[in-house]
Amino acid sequence: GAGTGAPSLVALARGFTVWSSDLRPMSAWQRKAGASASFGPRSEPFARFHTLNLDLTDPKTWPVPRALGGGFDVIFLVGSFPPAGQKDWRQKLCRGFRQLLHTHLLPGGVGLFARSADNPFQANHTNLDVLCLKPDSAFDVVAHR
């Protein structure tokens, strides 16, 4: 999820159009406020900033690639903690991330998956890290610590 939107601000400053989403729809105001304070509400970077309620576990919430000019150059997922009571959420999240990469990532694009420092990488086959980083015929995978 986008959380406070710091990666979005970096992408905006580097000239990207940004579609920012988080599991908590109420965080959209915080991300918009950060972009407005950083660039100005009438600025060109702010005009390239979009928030949406994208749920990786529900493809019906995903933007239509044609509306994006064909898809995304970069898809960035920050590992987050599961909602209470959803034991298979991590697997659904990772399957959704990989499906979004297959359907929305432009040729030559990059999918990034990041973990927080307080949630270390675990290389077991039921862990979200391994599920999100599993290579297949469409993707090369590089892990960096």
Backbone as a chain_set.jsonl record, in Angstrom:
{"seq": "GAGTGAPSLVALARGFTVWSSDLRPMSAWQRKAGASASFGPRSEPFARFHTLNLDLTDPKTWPVPRALGGGFDVIFLVGSFPPAGQKDWRQKLCRGFRQLLHTHLLPGGVGLFARSADNPFQANHTNLDVLCLKPDSAFDVVAHR", "coords": {"N": [[0.81, -1.185, 0.0], [0.251, 2.335, -0.332], [0.493, 3.929, 1.897], [1.761, 6.719, 3.54], [2.613, 7.901, 1.228], [5.237, 8.512, 0.385], [6.993, 7.144, -1.563], [5.476, 7.742, -3.835], [5.736, 10.521, -4.058], [8.432, 10.759, -4.707], [8.441, 9.482, -7.208], [6.763, 11.247, -8.637], [8.349, 13.569, -8.59], [10.345, 12.722, -10.253], [9.156, 12.718, -12.686], [7.172, 10.854, -13.36], [3.799, 9.708, -13.995], [1.529, 9.097, -11.461], [-0.34, 6.585, -9.906], [-1.788, 6.099, -7.006], [-2.442, 3.919, -4.348], [-3.982, 2.417, -1.476], [-4.677, 0.019, 1.113], [-6.265, 1.174, 2.985], [-8.705, 3.262, 2.342], [-9.159, 5.778, 3.438], [-6.692, 6.942, 3.664], [-6.142, 8.341, 1.408], [-6.536, 11.128, 1.437], [-4.333, 11.98, 2.902], [-2.165, 11.304, 1.249], [-2.779, 12.913, -0.978], [-2.622, 15.416, 0.239], [0.112, 15.48, 0.879], [1.278, 15.485, -1.697], [0.235, 17.877, -2.672], [1.324, 19.748, -0.835], [4.023, 19.359, -1.385], [4.383, 19.989, -4.12], [2.5, 21.867, -4.896], [-0.934, 22.717, -5.338], [-1.826, 23.352, -7.903], [0.069, 22.552, -9.634], [2.059, 21.006, -12.254], [3.19, 18.424, -11.578], [1.339, 17.671, -9.541], [-0.974, 17.417, -11.038], [-0.451, 15.056, -12.318], [-0.886, 13.177, -10.419], [-2.758, 10.626, -9.008], [-5.271, 9.161, -7.004], [-6.654, 6.076, -5.98], [-8.933, 3.428, -5.156], [-7.662, 0.631, -5.13], [-7.847, -2.757, -4.893], [-5.789, -5.351, -4.485], [-6.629, -7.972, -4.292], [-8.953, -8.091, -5.685], [-9.74, -8.008, -8.874], [-11.728, -6.5, -10.153], [-11.541, -3.945, -9.168], [-9.384, -2.804, -10.337], [-7.717, -0.412, -12.456], [-8.603, 0.147, -15.905], [-6.408, -0.939, -18.386], [-6.319, 0.45, -20.884], [-7.197, 3.001, -20.214], [-5.007, 3.954, -18.972], [-3.182, 4.535, -20.855], [-2.261, 2.179, -21.841], [-0.931, 0.754, -19.828], [1.212, 0.269, -16.939], [4.49, 1.566, -16.247], [5.935, 1.031, -13.987], [5.183, -0.986, -11.232], [4.638, -0.941, -7.901], [4.781, -2.563, -4.913], [4.372, -2.4, -1.511], [5.044, -4.477, 1.082], [2.565, -5.364, 3.377], [0.636, -5.588, 6.417], [-1.698, -8.178, 7.222], [-5.312, -7.787, 7.158], [-7.341, -8.136, 10.086], [-8.4, -11.409, 10.887], [-8.213, -12.616, 8.376], [-6.865, -15.174, 7.181], [-5.774, -16.286, 4.795], [-4.991, -14.126, 3.368], [-2.428, -13.097, 2.657], [-1.541, -14.851, 0.618], [-3.524, -14.373, -1.311], [-3.055, -11.653, -1.792], [-0.487, -11.708, -2.936], [-0.9, -13.321, -5.2], [-2.654, -11.613, -6.534], [-0.96, -9.398, -6.964], [0.92, -10.499, -8.733], [-0.796, -11.144, -10.844], [-1.677, -8.585, -11.544], [0.746, -7.543, -12.472], [1.081, -9.161, -14.764], [-1.117, -8.345, -16.335], [-1.114, -5.534, -16.424], [1.436, -4.383, -16.558], [3.675, -2.69, -18.581], [5.579, -3.706, -21.513], [8.995, -4.219, -20.81], [8.712, -2.966, -18.42], [8.848, -2.579, -14.786], [8.322, -4.477, -11.911], [8.112, -3.932, -8.507], [8.72, -5.126, -5.262], [8.588, -4.462, -1.922], [9.738, -4.845, 1.425], [9.073, -3.985, 4.823], [11.518, -2.818, 7.181], [11.134, -3.798, 9.722], [9.962, -6.209, 9.371], [11.333, -8.858, 8.617], [12.809, -10.596, 5.777], [11.699, -13.829, 4.942], [12.447, -16.976, 3.909], [10.507, -19.156, 3.307], [8.168, -21.482, 1.894], [5.525, -20.765, 2.35], [5.46, -18.176, 2.861], [4.795, -14.709, 2.209], [6.832, -13.313, 0.882], [8.243, -15.232, -0.716], [6.167, -16.118, -2.358], [5.53, -13.755, -3.745], [7.89, -13.249, -5.064], [8.425, -15.367, -6.711], [9.843, -16.682, -9.589], [8.749, -16.799, -13.044], [7.861, -17.743, -16.427], [7.381, -15.263, -17.548], [8.686, -13.344, -16.069], [11.734, -12.081, -14.745], [13.451, -12.445, -11.705], [14.915, -10.588, -9.15], [16.439, -10.459, -6.093], [17.098, -8.23, -3.486], [18.791, -7.261, -0.611]], "CA": [[0.0, 0.0, 0.0], [0.971, 3.601, -0.465], [0.732, 4.548, 3.2], [1.806, 8.183, 3.512], [2.856, 8.324, -0.143], [6.611, 8.962, 0.106], [7.461, 6.695, -2.88], [4.722, 8.462, -4.867], [6.327, 11.854, -4.203], [9.7, 10.58, -5.437], [8.093, 9.193, -8.601], [6.274, 12.499, -9.218], [9.496, 14.462, -8.777], [11.158, 12.184, -11.36], [8.411, 12.88, -13.927], [6.186, 9.807, -13.605], [2.402, 9.833, -13.599], [1.407, 8.174, -10.324], [-1.631, 6.105, -9.414], [-1.446, 5.691, -5.646], [-3.531, 3.213, -3.683], [-3.69, 1.819, -0.177], [-5.802, -0.773, 1.634], [-7.102, 2.068, 3.776], [-9.122, 4.363, 1.464], [-9.097, 7.063, 4.135], [-5.345, 7.523, 3.574], [-6.024, 9.114, 0.166], [-6.389, 12.561, 1.743], [-2.961, 12.203, 3.371], [-1.299, 11.266, 0.07], [-3.071, 14.122, -1.756], [-2.075, 16.564, 0.978], [1.564, 15.445, 0.718], [1.607, 15.914, -3.061], [-0.099, 19.301, -2.762], [2.322, 20.503, -0.065], [5.332, 19.217, -2.015], [4.474, 20.545, -5.478], [1.485, 22.891, -5.113], [-2.172, 22.098, -5.83], [-2.059, 23.663, -9.326], [1.317, 22.229, -10.338], [2.057, 19.917, -13.232], [3.304, 17.126, -10.9], [0.094, 17.343, -8.834], [-1.937, 16.994, -12.067], [-0.11, 13.672, -12.683], [-1.075, 12.347, -9.225], [-4.113, 10.076, -8.911], [-5.493, 8.16, -5.956], [-7.741, 5.171, -6.286], [-9.109, 2.326, -4.218], [-7.313, -0.599, -5.819], [-7.694, -3.909, -4.008], [-5.066, -6.372, -5.254], [-7.327, -9.257, -4.247], [-10.203, -7.966, -6.448], [-9.44, -7.39, -10.168], [-12.762, -5.551, -10.578], [-11.182, -2.603, -8.7], [-8.182, -2.358, -11.043], [-8.002, 0.471, -13.592], [-8.544, -0.47, -17.229], [-5.13, -0.537, -18.98], [-6.486, 1.448, -21.956], [-7.329, 4.313, -19.582], [-3.676, 4.327, -18.485], [-2.269, 4.606, -21.985], [-1.762, 0.832, -22.103], [-0.498, 0.082, -18.611], [2.159, 0.936, -16.05], [5.929, 1.329, -16.395], [6.391, 0.508, -12.696], [4.177, -1.342, -10.228], [5.389, -0.997, -6.651], [4.002, -3.073, -3.783], [5.037, -2.42, -0.213], [4.451, -5.526, 1.904], [1.817, -4.817, 4.501], [0.14, -6.568, 7.369], [-3.047, -8.603, 6.837], [-6.448, -7.382, 7.98], [-7.695, -9.123, 11.119], [-9.306, -12.486, 10.538], [-8.072, -13.084, 6.994], [-5.663, -16.007, 7.246], [-5.174, -16.54, 3.483], [-4.85, -12.817, 2.734], [-1.099, -12.942, 2.053], [-1.506, -15.575, -0.642], [-4.386, -13.636, -2.242], [-2.368, -10.412, -2.134], [0.618, -12.007, -3.84], [-1.482, -13.744, -6.48], [-3.161, -10.402, -7.167], [0.193, -8.605, -7.416], [1.471, -11.15, -9.918], [-1.779, -11.001, -11.923], [-1.615, -7.185, -11.972], [1.952, -7.43, -13.289], [0.827, -9.803, -16.056], [-2.144, -7.666, -17.124], [-1.0, -4.08, -16.46], [2.812, -3.907, -16.679], [4.091, -2.527, -19.974], [6.831, -4.402, -21.864], [10.167, -3.514, -20.302], [8.38, -2.365, -17.131], [9.456, -3.166, -13.595], [7.508, -4.701, -10.722], [8.932, -3.863, -7.293], [8.093, -5.564, -4.014], [9.449, -4.042, -0.811], [9.34, -5.23, 2.782], [9.517, -3.038, 5.843], [12.692, -3.297, 7.921], [10.725, -4.506, 10.937], [9.335, -7.464, 8.971], [12.441, -9.392, 7.814], [12.587, -11.594, 4.74], [11.692, -15.224, 5.373], [12.421, -17.792, 2.69], [9.803, -20.436, 3.347], [7.236, -21.506, 0.772], [4.209, -20.229, 2.681], [5.651, -16.768, 3.163], [4.455, -13.757, 1.162], [8.026, -12.964, 0.112], [8.518, -16.249, -1.725], [5.063, -16.113, -3.307], [5.619, -12.561, -4.588], [9.143, -13.224, -5.813], [8.59, -16.608, -7.459], [10.002, -16.414, -11.019], [8.022, -17.613, -14.009], [8.339, -17.508, -17.793], [7.188, -13.863, -17.941], [9.42, -12.424, -15.215], [12.999, -12.355, -14.078], [13.358, -11.987, -10.324], [16.164, -10.241, -8.491], [16.226, -10.103, -4.691], [18.138, -7.362, -2.919], [18.582, -6.982, 0.816]], "C": [[0.854, 1.25, 0.0], [1.268, 4.267, 0.87], [0.692, 6.063, 3.106], [2.164, 8.733, 2.137], [4.257, 8.781, -0.473], [7.143, 8.441, -1.232], [6.743, 7.405, -4.035], [5.323, 9.835, -5.119], [7.644, 11.782, -4.975], [9.405, 10.343, -6.916], [7.578, 10.446, -9.309], [7.427, 13.446, -9.526], [10.363, 14.008, -9.954], [10.386, 12.171, -12.682], [7.375, 11.821, -14.243], [4.77, 10.304, -13.315], [2.175, 8.753, -12.56], [-0.055, 7.877, -10.036], [-1.338, 5.475, -8.063], [-2.666, 5.058, -4.972], [-3.05, 2.64, -2.355], [-4.899, 1.004, 0.249], [-6.766, 0.078, 2.444], [-7.487, 3.27, 2.913], [-9.03, 5.74, 2.124], [-7.706, 7.697, 4.057], [-5.164, 8.364, 2.306], [-5.831, 10.596, 0.454], [-4.966, 12.889, 2.162], [-1.99, 12.23, 2.192], [-1.516, 12.491, -0.805], [-2.486, 15.357, -1.078], [-0.551, 16.626, 0.837], [1.993, 15.918, -0.657], [1.328, 17.4, -3.238], [0.941, 20.161, -2.039], [3.697, 20.464, -0.733], [5.45, 19.981, -3.327], [3.531, 21.714, -5.738], [0.262, 22.285, -5.77], [-2.467, 22.364, -7.31], [-0.847, 23.32, -10.192], [1.126, 21.094, -11.338], [2.263, 18.555, -12.553], [2.011, 16.724, -10.171], [-0.975, 16.87, -9.826], [-1.677, 15.546, -12.509], [-0.341, 12.695, -11.533], [-2.534, 11.926, -9.107], [-4.178, 9.119, -7.728], [-6.68, 7.306, -6.391], [-7.823, 4.116, -5.197], [-8.915, 1.026, -4.98], [-7.097, -1.681, -4.77], [-7.03, -5.018, -4.822], [-5.776, -7.715, -5.265], [-8.617, -9.242, -5.064], [-9.947, -7.256, -7.777], [-10.496, -6.406, -10.66], [-12.434, -4.118, -10.144], [-9.984, -2.021, -9.448], [-8.55, -1.427, -12.178], [-7.863, -0.289, -14.909], [-7.253, -0.013, -17.904], [-5.251, 0.511, -20.085], [-6.581, 2.857, -21.373], [-5.987, 4.834, -19.081], [-2.699, 4.541, -19.635], [-1.63, 3.252, -22.267], [-1.314, 0.078, -20.879], [0.495, 0.926, -17.835], [3.607, 0.607, -16.432], [6.495, 0.676, -15.142], [5.172, 0.174, -11.854], [4.949, -1.656, -8.964], [4.464, -1.442, -5.53], [4.87, -3.045, -2.534], [4.317, -3.465, 0.62], [3.765, -4.92, 3.111], [1.28, -5.955, 5.356], [-1.31, -6.911, 7.048], [-4.127, -8.018, 7.739], [-6.797, -8.499, 8.964], [-8.669, -10.157, 10.562], [-9.206, -13.006, 9.116], [-6.784, -13.882, 6.869], [-5.014, -16.253, 5.89], [-4.941, -15.248, 2.698], [-3.505, -12.654, 2.038], [-1.004, -13.647, 0.701], [-2.352, -14.857, -1.703], [-3.706, -12.356, -2.714], [-1.275, -10.677, -3.161], [0.118, -12.483, -5.19], [-2.011, -12.532, -7.243], [-2.045, -9.534, -7.723], [0.754, -9.188, -8.71], [0.498, -11.036, -11.102], [-1.786, -9.56, -12.448], [-0.376, -6.947, -12.834], [1.707, -8.001, -14.69], [-0.115, -8.978, -16.933], [-1.902, -6.167, -17.307], [0.418, -3.534, -16.623], [3.199, -3.853, -18.156], [5.357, -3.334, -20.259], [8.043, -3.568, -21.431], [9.932, -2.854, -18.954], [8.983, -3.145, -15.976], [8.408, -3.296, -12.499], [8.423, -4.72, -9.511], [8.11, -4.303, -6.097], [9.05, -5.23, -2.886], [8.852, -4.495, 0.513], [9.784, -4.146, 3.739], [10.662, -3.655, 6.64], [12.305, -4.085, 9.165], [10.01, -5.823, 10.634], [10.328, -8.187, 8.046], [12.009, -10.463, 6.824], [12.656, -13.001, 5.331], [11.532, -16.086, 4.131], [11.776, -19.15, 2.924], [8.656, -20.358, 2.339], [5.83, -21.042, 1.101], [4.284, -18.733, 2.935], [5.323, -15.9, 1.953], [5.654, -13.432, 0.295], [8.26, -13.944, -1.021], [7.406, -16.258, -2.768], [5.144, -14.911, -4.251], [6.849, -12.583, -5.487], [9.375, -14.461, -6.667], [8.712, -16.306, -8.959], [9.086, -17.292, -11.865], [8.495, -17.206, -15.408], [8.222, -16.051, -18.221], [8.099, -12.901, -17.183], [10.776, -12.967, -14.801], [12.864, -11.791, -12.681], [14.742, -11.734, -9.789], [15.832, -9.831, -7.07], [17.388, -9.264, -4.208], [17.805, -7.104, -1.463], [19.165, -5.66, 1.162]], "O": [[2.046, 1.204, 0.302], [2.189, 5.078, 0.969], [-0.298, 6.633, 2.645], [2.026, 9.935, 1.909], [4.463, 9.388, -1.524], [7.705, 9.23, -1.99], [7.337, 7.64, -5.087], [5.412, 10.272, -6.266], [7.932, 12.649, -5.8], [10.05, 10.937, -7.78], [7.925, 10.682, -10.467], [7.473, 14.052, -10.597], [11.038, 14.826, -10.58], [10.892, 11.674, -13.688], [6.75, 11.88, -15.302], [4.568, 11.202, -12.497], [2.585, 7.609, -12.757], [-0.889, 8.777, -9.936], [-0.703, 4.423, -7.993], [-3.772, 5.596, -5.024], [-1.857, 2.413, -2.154], [-6.017, 1.263, -0.197], [-7.944, -0.256, 2.574], [-6.694, 4.199, 2.761], [-8.845, 6.748, 1.443], [-7.559, 8.882, 4.358], [-4.14, 9.029, 2.15], [-5.038, 11.255, -0.219], [-4.445, 13.951, 1.82], [-1.097, 13.076, 2.138], [-0.553, 13.057, -1.323], [-1.926, 16.233, -1.737], [0.013, 17.711, 0.692], [2.962, 16.666, -0.782], [2.102, 18.105, -3.886], [1.385, 21.18, -2.568], [4.452, 21.433, -0.653], [6.497, 20.558, -3.618], [3.731, 22.472, -6.688], [0.385, 21.44, -6.657], [-3.284, 21.662, -7.905], [-0.754, 23.749, -11.342], [0.162, 20.332, -11.269], [1.574, 17.601, -12.915], [1.636, 15.551, -10.19], [-1.792, 16.014, -9.489], [-2.582, 14.884, -13.018], [-0.026, 11.511, -11.656], [-3.434, 12.766, -9.106], [-3.242, 8.358, -7.484], [-7.584, 7.774, -7.083], [-6.889, 3.938, -4.415], [-9.878, 0.399, -5.421], [-6.267, -1.535, -3.872], [-7.638, -5.563, -5.743], [-5.546, -8.522, -6.167], [-9.309, -10.257, -5.138], [-9.936, -6.025, -7.817], [-10.197, -5.558, -11.501], [-12.993, -3.171, -10.697], [-9.61, -0.871, -9.218], [-9.588, -1.616, -12.812], [-7.098, -1.248, -15.007], [-7.014, 1.191, -17.992], [-4.381, 1.372, -20.213], [-6.094, 3.809, -21.983], [-5.848, 6.023, -18.797], [-1.502, 4.711, -19.401], [-0.56, 3.191, -22.873], [-1.317, -1.153, -20.893], [0.607, 2.134, -18.043], [3.902, -0.499, -16.885], [7.42, -0.133, -15.219], [4.233, 0.966, -11.773], [5.811, -2.534, -8.954], [3.475, -0.772, -5.234], [5.967, -3.602, -2.512], [3.112, -3.358, 0.843], [4.327, -4.059, 3.788], [1.459, -7.131, 5.041], [-2.075, -6.035, 6.645], [-3.9, -7.782, 8.926], [-6.563, -9.675, 8.684], [-9.627, -9.824, 9.864], [-10.063, -13.783, 8.695], [-5.74, -13.344, 6.499], [-3.795, -16.417, 5.832], [-4.717, -15.288, 1.488], [-3.451, -12.121, 0.93], [-0.448, -13.098, -0.251], [-1.94, -14.749, -2.858], [-3.772, -12.011, -3.893], [-1.155, -9.948, -4.146], [0.659, -12.087, -6.223], [-1.836, -12.435, -8.458], [-2.162, -8.995, -8.824], [1.029, -8.459, -9.663], [0.932, -10.852, -12.24], [-1.888, -9.34, -13.655], [-0.446, -6.22, -13.826], [2.087, -7.386, -15.687], [0.071, -8.919, -18.149], [-2.429, -5.577, -18.25], [0.586, -2.329, -16.809], [3.067, -4.838, -18.883], [6.128, -3.616, -19.341], [8.094, -2.361, -21.664], [10.846, -2.246, -18.396], [9.551, -4.222, -16.158], [7.694, -2.341, -12.195], [9.411, -5.455, -9.494], [6.956, -3.907, -5.937], [10.2, -5.67, -2.895], [7.635, -4.524, 0.695], [10.774, -3.459, 3.485], [10.758, -4.877, 6.754], [13.062, -4.944, 9.615], [9.509, -6.479, 11.547], [10.181, -8.135, 6.825], [10.996, -11.138, 7.004], [13.551, -13.319, 6.114], [10.567, -15.925, 3.384], [12.425, -20.183, 2.76], [8.227, -19.262, 1.976], [5.004, -20.935, 0.194], [3.264, -18.097, 3.198], [5.544, -16.303, 0.811], [5.508, -13.287, -0.918], [8.454, -13.535, -2.165], [7.689, -16.394, -3.958], [4.852, -15.044, -5.44], [6.837, -11.988, -6.565], [10.43, -14.585, -7.29], [7.791, -15.737, -9.546], [8.698, -18.386, -11.453], [9.426, -16.413, -15.545], [8.896, -15.636, -19.164], [8.27, -11.758, -17.606], [10.936, -14.16, -14.542], [12.222, -10.757, -12.493], [15.642, -12.559, -9.948], [15.014, -8.934, -6.867], [18.544, -9.571, -4.501], [16.67, -6.77, -1.126], [19.096, -5.237, 2.316]]}, "num_chains": 1, "name": "protein.A"}
